[in-house]
mmCIF file with all atom_site columns, C-alpha atoms in Angstrom:
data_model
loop_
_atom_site.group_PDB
_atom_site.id
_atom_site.type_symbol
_atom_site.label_atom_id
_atom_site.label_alt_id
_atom_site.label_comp_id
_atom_site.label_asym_id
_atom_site.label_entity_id
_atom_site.label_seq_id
_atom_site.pdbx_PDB_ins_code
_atom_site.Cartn_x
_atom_site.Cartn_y
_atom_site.Cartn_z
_atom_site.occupancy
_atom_site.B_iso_or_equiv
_atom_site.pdbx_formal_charge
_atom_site.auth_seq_id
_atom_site.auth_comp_id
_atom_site.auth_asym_id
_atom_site.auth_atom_id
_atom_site.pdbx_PDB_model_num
ATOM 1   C CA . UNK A 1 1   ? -10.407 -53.640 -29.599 1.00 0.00 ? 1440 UNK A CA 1
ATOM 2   C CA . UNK A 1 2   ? -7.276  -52.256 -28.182 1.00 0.00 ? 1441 UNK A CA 1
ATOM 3   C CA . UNK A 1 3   ? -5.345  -55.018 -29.852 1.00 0.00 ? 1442 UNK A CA 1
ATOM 4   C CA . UNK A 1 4   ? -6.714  -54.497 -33.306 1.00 0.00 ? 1443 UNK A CA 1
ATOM 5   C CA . UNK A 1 5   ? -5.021  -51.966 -36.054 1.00 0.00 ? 1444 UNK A CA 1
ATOM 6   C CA . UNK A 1 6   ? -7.269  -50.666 -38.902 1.00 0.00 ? 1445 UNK A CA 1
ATOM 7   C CA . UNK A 1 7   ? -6.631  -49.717 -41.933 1.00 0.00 ? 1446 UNK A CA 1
ATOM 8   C CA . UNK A 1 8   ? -8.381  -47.875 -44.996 1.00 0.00 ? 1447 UNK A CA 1
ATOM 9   C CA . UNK A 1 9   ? -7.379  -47.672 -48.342 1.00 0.00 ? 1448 UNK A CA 1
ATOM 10  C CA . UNK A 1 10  ? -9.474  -45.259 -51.029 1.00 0.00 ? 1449 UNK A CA 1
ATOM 11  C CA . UNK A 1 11  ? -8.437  -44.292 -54.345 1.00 0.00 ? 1450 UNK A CA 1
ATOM 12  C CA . UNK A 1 12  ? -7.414  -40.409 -54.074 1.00 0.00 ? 1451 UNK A CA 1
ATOM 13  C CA . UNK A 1 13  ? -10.986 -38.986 -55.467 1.00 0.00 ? 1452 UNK A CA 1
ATOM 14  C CA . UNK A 1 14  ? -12.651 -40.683 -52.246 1.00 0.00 ? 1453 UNK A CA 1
ATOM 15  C CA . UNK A 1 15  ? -15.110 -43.307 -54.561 1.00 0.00 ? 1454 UNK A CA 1
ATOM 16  C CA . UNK A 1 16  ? -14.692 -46.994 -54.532 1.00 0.00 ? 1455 UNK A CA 1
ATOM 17  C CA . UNK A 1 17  ? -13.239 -49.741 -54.065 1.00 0.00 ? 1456 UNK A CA 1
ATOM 18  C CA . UNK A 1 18  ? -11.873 -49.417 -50.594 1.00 0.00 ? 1457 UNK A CA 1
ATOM 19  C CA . UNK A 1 19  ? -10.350 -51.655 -48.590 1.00 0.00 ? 1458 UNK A CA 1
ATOM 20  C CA . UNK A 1 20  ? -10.347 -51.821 -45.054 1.00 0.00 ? 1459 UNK A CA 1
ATOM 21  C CA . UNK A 1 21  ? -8.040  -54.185 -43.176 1.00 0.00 ? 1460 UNK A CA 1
ATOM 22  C CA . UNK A 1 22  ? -8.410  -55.092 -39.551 1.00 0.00 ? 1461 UNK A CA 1
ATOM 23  C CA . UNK A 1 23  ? -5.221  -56.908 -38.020 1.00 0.00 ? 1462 UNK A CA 1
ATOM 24  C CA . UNK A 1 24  ? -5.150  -58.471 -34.627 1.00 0.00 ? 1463 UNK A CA 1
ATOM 25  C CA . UNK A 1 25  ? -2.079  -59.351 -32.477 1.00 0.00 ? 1464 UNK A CA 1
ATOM 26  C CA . UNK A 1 26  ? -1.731  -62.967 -31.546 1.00 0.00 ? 1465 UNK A CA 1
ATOM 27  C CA . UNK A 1 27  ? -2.795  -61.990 -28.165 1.00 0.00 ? 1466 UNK A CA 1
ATOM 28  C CA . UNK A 1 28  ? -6.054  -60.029 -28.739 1.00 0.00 ? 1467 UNK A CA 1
ATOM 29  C CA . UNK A 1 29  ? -9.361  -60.613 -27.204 1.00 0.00 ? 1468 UNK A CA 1
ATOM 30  C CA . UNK A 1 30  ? -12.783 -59.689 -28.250 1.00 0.00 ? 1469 UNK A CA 1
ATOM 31  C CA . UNK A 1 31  ? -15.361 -58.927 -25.882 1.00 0.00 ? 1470 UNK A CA 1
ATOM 32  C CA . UNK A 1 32  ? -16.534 -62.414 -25.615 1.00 0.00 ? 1471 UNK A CA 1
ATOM 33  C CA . UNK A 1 33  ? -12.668 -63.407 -24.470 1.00 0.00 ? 1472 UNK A CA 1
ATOM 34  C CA . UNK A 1 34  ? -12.330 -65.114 -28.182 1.00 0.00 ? 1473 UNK A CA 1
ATOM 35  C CA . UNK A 1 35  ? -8.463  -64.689 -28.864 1.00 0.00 ? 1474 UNK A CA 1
ATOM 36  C CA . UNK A 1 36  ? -7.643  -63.368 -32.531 1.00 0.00 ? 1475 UNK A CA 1
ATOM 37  C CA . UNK A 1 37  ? -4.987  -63.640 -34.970 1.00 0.00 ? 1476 UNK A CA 1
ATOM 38  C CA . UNK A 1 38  ? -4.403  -62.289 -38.318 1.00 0.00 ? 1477 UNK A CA 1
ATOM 39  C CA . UNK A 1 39  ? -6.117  -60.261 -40.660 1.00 0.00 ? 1478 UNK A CA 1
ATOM 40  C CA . UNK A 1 40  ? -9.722  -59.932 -42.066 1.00 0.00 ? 1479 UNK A CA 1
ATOM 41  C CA . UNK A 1 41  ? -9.490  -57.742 -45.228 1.00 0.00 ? 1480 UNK A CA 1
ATOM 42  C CA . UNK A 1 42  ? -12.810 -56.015 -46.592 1.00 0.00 ? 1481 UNK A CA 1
ATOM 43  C CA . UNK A 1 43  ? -13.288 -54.862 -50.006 1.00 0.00 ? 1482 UNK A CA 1
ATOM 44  C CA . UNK A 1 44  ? -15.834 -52.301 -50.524 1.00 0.00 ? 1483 UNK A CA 1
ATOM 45  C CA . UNK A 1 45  ? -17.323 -51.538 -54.430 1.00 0.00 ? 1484 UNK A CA 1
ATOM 46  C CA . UNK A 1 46  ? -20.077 -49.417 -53.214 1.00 0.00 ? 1485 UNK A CA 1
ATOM 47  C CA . UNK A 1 47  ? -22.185 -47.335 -50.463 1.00 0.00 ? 1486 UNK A CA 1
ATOM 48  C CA . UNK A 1 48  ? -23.540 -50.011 -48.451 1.00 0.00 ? 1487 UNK A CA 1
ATOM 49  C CA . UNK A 1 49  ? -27.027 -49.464 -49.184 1.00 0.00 ? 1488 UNK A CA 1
ATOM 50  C CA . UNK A 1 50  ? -27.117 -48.767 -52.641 1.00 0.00 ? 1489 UNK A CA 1
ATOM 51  C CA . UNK A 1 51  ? -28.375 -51.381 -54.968 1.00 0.00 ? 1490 UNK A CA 1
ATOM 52  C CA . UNK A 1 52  ? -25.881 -53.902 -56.235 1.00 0.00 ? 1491 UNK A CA 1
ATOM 53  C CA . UNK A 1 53  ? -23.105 -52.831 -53.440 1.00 0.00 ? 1492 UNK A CA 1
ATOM 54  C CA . UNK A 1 54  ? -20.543 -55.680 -52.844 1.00 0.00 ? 1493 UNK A CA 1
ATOM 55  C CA . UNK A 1 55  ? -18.679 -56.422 -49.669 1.00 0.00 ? 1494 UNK A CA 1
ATOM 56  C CA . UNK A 1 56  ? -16.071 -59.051 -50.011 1.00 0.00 ? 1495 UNK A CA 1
ATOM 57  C CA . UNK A 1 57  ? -14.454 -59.909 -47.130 1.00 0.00 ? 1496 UNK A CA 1
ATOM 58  C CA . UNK A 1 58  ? -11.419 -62.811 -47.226 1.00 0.00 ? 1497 UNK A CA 1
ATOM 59  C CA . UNK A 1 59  ? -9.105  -64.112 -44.219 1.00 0.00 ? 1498 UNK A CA 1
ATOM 60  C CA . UNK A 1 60  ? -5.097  -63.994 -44.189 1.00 0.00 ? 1499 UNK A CA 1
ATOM 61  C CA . UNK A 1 61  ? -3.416  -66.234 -41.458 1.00 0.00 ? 1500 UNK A CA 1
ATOM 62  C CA . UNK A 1 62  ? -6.660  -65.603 -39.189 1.00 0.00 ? 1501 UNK A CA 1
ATOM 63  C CA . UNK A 1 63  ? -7.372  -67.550 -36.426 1.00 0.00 ? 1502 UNK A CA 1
ATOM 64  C CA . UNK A 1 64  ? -10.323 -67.715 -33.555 1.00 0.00 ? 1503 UNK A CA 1
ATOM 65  C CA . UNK A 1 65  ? -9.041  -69.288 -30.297 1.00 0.00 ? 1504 UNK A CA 1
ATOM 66  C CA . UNK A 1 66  ? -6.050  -71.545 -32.448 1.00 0.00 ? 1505 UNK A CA 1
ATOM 67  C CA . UNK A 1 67  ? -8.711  -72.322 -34.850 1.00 0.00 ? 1506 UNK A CA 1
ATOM 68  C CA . UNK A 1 68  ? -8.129  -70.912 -38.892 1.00 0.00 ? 1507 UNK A CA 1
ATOM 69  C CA . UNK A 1 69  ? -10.307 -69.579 -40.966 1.00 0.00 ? 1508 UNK A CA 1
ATOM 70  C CA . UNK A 1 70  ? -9.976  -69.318 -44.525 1.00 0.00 ? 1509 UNK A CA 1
ATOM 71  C CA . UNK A 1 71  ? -12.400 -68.233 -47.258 1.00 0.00 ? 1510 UNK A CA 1
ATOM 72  C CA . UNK A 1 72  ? -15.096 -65.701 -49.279 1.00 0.00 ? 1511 UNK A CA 1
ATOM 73  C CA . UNK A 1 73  ? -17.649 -64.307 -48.014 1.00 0.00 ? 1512 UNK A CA 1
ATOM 74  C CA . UNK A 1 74  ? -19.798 -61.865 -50.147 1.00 0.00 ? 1513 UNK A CA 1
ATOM 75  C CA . UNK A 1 75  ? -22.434 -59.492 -48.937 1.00 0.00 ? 1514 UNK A CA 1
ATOM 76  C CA . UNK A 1 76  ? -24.468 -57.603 -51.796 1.00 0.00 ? 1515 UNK A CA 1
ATOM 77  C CA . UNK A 1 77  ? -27.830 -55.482 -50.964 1.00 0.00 ? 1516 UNK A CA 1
ATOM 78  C CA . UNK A 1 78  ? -30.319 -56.285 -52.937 1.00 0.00 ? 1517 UNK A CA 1
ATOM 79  C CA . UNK A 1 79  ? -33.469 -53.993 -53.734 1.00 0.00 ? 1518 UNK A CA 1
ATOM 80  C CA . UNK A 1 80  ? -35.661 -52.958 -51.403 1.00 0.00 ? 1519 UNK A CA 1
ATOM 81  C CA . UNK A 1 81  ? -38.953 -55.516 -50.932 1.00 0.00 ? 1520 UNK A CA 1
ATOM 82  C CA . UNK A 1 82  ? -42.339 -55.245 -50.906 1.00 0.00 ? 1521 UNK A CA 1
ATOM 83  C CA . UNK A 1 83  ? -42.291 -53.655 -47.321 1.00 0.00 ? 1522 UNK A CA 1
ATOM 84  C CA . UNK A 1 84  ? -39.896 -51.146 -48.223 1.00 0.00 ? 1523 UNK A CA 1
ATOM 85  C CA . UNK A 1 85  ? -36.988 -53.219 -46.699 1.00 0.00 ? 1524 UNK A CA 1
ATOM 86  C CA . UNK A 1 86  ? -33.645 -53.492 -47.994 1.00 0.00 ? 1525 UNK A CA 1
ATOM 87  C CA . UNK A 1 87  ? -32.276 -57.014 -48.081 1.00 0.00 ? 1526 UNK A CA 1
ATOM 88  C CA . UNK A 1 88  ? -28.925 -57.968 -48.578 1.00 0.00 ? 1527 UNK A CA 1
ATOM 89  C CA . UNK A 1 89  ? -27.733 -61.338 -49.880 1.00 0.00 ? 1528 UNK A CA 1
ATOM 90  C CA . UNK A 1 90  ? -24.722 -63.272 -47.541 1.00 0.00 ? 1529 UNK A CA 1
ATOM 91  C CA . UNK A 1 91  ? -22.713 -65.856 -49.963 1.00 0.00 ? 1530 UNK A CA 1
ATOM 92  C CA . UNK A 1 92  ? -19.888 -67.939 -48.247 1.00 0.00 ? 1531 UNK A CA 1
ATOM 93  C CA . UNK A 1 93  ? -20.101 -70.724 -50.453 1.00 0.00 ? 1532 UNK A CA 1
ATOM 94  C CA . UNK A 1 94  ? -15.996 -72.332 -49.491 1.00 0.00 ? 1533 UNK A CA 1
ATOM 95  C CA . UNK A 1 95  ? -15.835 -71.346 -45.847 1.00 0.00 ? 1534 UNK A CA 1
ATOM 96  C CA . UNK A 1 96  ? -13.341 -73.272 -44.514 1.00 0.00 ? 1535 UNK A CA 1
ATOM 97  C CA . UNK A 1 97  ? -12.527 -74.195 -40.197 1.00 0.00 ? 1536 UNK A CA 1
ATOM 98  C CA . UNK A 1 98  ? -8.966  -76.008 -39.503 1.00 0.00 ? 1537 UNK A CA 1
ATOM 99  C CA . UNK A 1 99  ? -9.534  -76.491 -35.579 1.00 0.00 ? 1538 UNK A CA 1
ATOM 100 C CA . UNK A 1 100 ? -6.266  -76.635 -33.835 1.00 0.00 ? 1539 UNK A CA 1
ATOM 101 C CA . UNK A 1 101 ? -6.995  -80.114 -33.261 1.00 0.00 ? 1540 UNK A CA 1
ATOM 102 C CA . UNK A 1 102 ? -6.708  -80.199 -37.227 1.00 0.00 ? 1541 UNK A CA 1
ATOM 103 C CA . UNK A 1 103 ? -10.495 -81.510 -38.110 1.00 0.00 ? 1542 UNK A CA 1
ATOM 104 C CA . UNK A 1 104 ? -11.548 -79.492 -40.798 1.00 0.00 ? 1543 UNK A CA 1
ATOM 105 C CA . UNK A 1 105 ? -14.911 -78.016 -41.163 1.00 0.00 ? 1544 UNK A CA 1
ATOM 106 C CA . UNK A 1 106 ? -16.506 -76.914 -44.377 1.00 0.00 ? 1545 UNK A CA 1
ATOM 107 C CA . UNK A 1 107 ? -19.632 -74.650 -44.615 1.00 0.00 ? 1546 UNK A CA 1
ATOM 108 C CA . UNK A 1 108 ? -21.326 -73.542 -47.202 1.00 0.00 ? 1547 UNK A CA 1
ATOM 109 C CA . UNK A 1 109 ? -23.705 -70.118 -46.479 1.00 0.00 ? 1548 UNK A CA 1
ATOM 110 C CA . UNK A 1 110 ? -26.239 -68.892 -48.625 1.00 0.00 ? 1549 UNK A CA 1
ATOM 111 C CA . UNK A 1 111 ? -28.843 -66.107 -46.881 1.00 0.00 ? 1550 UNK A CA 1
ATOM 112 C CA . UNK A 1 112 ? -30.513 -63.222 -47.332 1.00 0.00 ? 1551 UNK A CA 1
ATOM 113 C CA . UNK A 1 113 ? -31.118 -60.515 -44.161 1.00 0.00 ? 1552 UNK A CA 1
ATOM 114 C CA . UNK A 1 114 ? -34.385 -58.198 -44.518 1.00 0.00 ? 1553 UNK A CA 1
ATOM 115 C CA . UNK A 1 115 ? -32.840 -55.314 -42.014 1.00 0.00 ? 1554 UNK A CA 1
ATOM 116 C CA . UNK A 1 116 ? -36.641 -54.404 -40.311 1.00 0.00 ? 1555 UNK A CA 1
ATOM 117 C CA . UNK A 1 117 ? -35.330 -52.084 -37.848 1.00 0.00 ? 1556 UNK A CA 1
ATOM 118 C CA . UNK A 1 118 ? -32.931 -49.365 -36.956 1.00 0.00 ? 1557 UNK A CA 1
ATOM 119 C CA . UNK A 1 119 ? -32.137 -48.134 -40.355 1.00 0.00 ? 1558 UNK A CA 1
ATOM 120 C CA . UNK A 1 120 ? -33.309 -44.795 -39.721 1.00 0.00 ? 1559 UNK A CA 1
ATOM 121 C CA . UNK A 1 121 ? -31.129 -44.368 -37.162 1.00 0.00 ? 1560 UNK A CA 1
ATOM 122 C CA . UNK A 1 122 ? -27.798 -44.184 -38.545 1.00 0.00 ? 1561 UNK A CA 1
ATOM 123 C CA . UNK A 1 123 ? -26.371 -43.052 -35.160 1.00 0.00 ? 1562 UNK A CA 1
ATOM 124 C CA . UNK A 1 124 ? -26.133 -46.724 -33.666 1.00 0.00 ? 1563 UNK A CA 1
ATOM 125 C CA . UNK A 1 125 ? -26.328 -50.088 -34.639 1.00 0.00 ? 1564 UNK A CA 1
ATOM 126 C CA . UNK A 1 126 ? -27.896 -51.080 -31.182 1.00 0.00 ? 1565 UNK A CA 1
ATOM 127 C CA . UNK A 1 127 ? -31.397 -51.171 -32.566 1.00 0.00 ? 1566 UNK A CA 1
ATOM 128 C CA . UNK A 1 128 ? -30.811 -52.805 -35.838 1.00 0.00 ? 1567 UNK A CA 1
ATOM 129 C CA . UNK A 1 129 ? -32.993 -55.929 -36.031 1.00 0.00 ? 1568 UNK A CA 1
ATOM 130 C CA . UNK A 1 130 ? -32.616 -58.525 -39.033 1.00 0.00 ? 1569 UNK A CA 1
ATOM 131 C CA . UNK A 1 131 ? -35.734 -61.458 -40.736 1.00 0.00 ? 1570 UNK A CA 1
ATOM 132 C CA . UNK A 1 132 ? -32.804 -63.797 -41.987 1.00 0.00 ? 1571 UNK A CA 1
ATOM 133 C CA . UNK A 1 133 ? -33.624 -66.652 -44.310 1.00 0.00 ? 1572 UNK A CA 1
ATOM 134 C CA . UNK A 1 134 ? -31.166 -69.165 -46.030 1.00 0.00 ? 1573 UNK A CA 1
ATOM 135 C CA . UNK A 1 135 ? -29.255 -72.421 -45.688 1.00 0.00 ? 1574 UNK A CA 1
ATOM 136 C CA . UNK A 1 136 ? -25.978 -73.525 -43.787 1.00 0.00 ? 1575 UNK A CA 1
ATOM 137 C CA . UNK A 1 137 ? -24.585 -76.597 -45.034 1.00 0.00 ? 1576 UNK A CA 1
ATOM 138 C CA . UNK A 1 138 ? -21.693 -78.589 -42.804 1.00 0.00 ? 1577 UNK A CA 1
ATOM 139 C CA . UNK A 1 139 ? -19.653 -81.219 -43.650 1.00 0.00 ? 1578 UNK A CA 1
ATOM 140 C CA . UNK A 1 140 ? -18.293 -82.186 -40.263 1.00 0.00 ? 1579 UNK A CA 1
ATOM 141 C CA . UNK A 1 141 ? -15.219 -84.307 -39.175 1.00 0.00 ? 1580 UNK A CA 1
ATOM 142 C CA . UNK A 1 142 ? -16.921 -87.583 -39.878 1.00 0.00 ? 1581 UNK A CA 1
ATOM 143 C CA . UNK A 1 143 ? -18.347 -86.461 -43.652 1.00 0.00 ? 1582 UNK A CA 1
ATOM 144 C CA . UNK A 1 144 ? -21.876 -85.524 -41.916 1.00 0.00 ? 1583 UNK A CA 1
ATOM 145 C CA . UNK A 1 145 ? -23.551 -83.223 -43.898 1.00 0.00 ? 1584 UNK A CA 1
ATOM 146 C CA . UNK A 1 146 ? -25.639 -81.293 -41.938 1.00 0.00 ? 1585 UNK A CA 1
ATOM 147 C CA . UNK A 1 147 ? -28.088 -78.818 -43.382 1.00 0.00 ? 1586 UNK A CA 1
ATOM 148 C CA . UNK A 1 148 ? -29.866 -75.910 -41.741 1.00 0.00 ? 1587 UNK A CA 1
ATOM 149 C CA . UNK A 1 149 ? -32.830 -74.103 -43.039 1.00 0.00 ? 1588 UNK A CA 1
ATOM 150 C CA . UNK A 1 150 ? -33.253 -70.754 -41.922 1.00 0.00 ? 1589 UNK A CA 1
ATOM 151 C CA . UNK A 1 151 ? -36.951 -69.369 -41.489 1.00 0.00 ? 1590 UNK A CA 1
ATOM 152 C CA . UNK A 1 152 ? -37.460 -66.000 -40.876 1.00 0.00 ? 1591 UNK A CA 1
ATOM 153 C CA . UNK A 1 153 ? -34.785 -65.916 -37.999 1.00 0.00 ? 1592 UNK A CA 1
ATOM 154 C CA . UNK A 1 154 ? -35.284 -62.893 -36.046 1.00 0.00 ? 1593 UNK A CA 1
ATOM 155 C CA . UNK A 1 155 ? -32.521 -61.186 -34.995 1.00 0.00 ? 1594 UNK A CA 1
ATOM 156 C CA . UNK A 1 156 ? -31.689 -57.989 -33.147 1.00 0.00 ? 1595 UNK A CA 1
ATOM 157 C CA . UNK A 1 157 ? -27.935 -56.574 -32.548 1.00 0.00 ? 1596 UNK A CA 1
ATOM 158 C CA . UNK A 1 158 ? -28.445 -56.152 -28.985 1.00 0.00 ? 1597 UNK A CA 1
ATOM 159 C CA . UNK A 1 159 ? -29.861 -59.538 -28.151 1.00 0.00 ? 1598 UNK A CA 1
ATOM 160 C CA . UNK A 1 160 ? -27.438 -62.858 -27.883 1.00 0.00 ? 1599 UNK A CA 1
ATOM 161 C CA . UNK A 1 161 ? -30.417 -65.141 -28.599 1.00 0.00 ? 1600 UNK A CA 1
ATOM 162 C CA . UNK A 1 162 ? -32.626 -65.141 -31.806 1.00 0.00 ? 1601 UNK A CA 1
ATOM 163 C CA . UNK A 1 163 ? -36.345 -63.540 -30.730 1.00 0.00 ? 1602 UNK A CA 1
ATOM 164 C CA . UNK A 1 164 ? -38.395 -65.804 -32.695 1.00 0.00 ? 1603 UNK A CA 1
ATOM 165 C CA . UNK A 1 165 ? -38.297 -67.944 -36.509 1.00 0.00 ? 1604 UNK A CA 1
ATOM 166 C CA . UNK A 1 166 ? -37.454 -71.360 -36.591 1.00 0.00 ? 1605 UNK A CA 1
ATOM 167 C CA . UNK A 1 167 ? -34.898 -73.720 -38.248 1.00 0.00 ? 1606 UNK A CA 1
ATOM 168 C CA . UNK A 1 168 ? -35.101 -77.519 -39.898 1.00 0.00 ? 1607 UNK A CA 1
ATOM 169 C CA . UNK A 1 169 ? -32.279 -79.288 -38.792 1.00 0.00 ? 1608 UNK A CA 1
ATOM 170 C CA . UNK A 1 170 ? -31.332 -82.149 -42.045 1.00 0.00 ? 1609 UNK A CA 1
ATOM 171 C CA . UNK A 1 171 ? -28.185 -85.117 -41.571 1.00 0.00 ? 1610 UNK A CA 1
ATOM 172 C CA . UNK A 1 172 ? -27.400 -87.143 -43.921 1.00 0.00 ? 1611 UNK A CA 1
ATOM 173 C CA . UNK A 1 173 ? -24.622 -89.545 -43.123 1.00 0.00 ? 1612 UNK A CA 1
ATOM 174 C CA . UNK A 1 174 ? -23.784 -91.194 -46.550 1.00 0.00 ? 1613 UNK A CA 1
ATOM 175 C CA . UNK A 1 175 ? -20.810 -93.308 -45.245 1.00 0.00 ? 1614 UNK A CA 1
#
């Protein structure tokens, strides 16, 4: 992005934590056309695929097309699995969406993502492909919960559309 500024900050030996901070103008757009505002701040504790690595990435004023988002969101690899995959753990347990229209949207995520492809190609991200398993829990504008079961959602970087898996859809409506 043109319209984006990045920053890094290390401690002066070069190890860990970092933080990187990526601000966008009020007027930027992404390649999708999505205007963005704000800042999204990363915190790094560790190489990204070593065990027990943390990401932590939080919001500051940032907004998607006049809509805020505030929040945690962790990312921690995990070990490797039985087929030699690393898997990494996604936690955004108080996501939070103020539209502009001002309905807010809550969303809890909990997932894991088994990366199957493209790690041994550190070059590009273009064939990384992803088995991601989990739930996503909404509470929409009327107090719907709405919860998502991810099964073995397969996902590559370079494709809009998930290539196969499937998902169970649950509302409850407890007005």
């Amino acid at each position: 992005h043109d319209c984006r500024t990045r920053t890094v900050e290390r401690p002066e030996d070069g190890s860990f934590p970092r933080i990187i901070t990526l601000e966008f103008d009020g007027d930027c757009k992404d390649k999708n056309g999505n205007v963005r505002s704000g800042k999204i701040i990363i915190t790094i504790y560790g190489p990204y695929k070593r065990e027990g690595s943390v990401r932590e990435i939080t919001f500051e004023d940032y907004f998607i097309n006049g809509n805020q988002v505030e929040g945690l969101k962790t990312l921690t690899t995990n070990a490797r699995n039985e087929a030699g995959n690393l898997v990494f753990t996604v936690d955004f347990p108080d996501a939070k969406i103020t539209r502009k229209d001002s309905v807010v949207i809550e969303r809890t995520v909990n997932k894991t993502r088994e990366w199957i492809m493209g790690e041994d190609t550190p070059e590009t991200n273009q064939d990384n492909e992803w088995l991601i398993n989990g739930t996503v829990t909404r509470n929409n504008k009327n107090d719907v919960l709405i919860t998502r079961v991810l099964n073995d959602i397969h996902r590559a970087v370079n494709c809009r559309w998930p290539l196969s898996g499937s998902v169970v859809i649950d509302g409850s409506d407890d007005r």
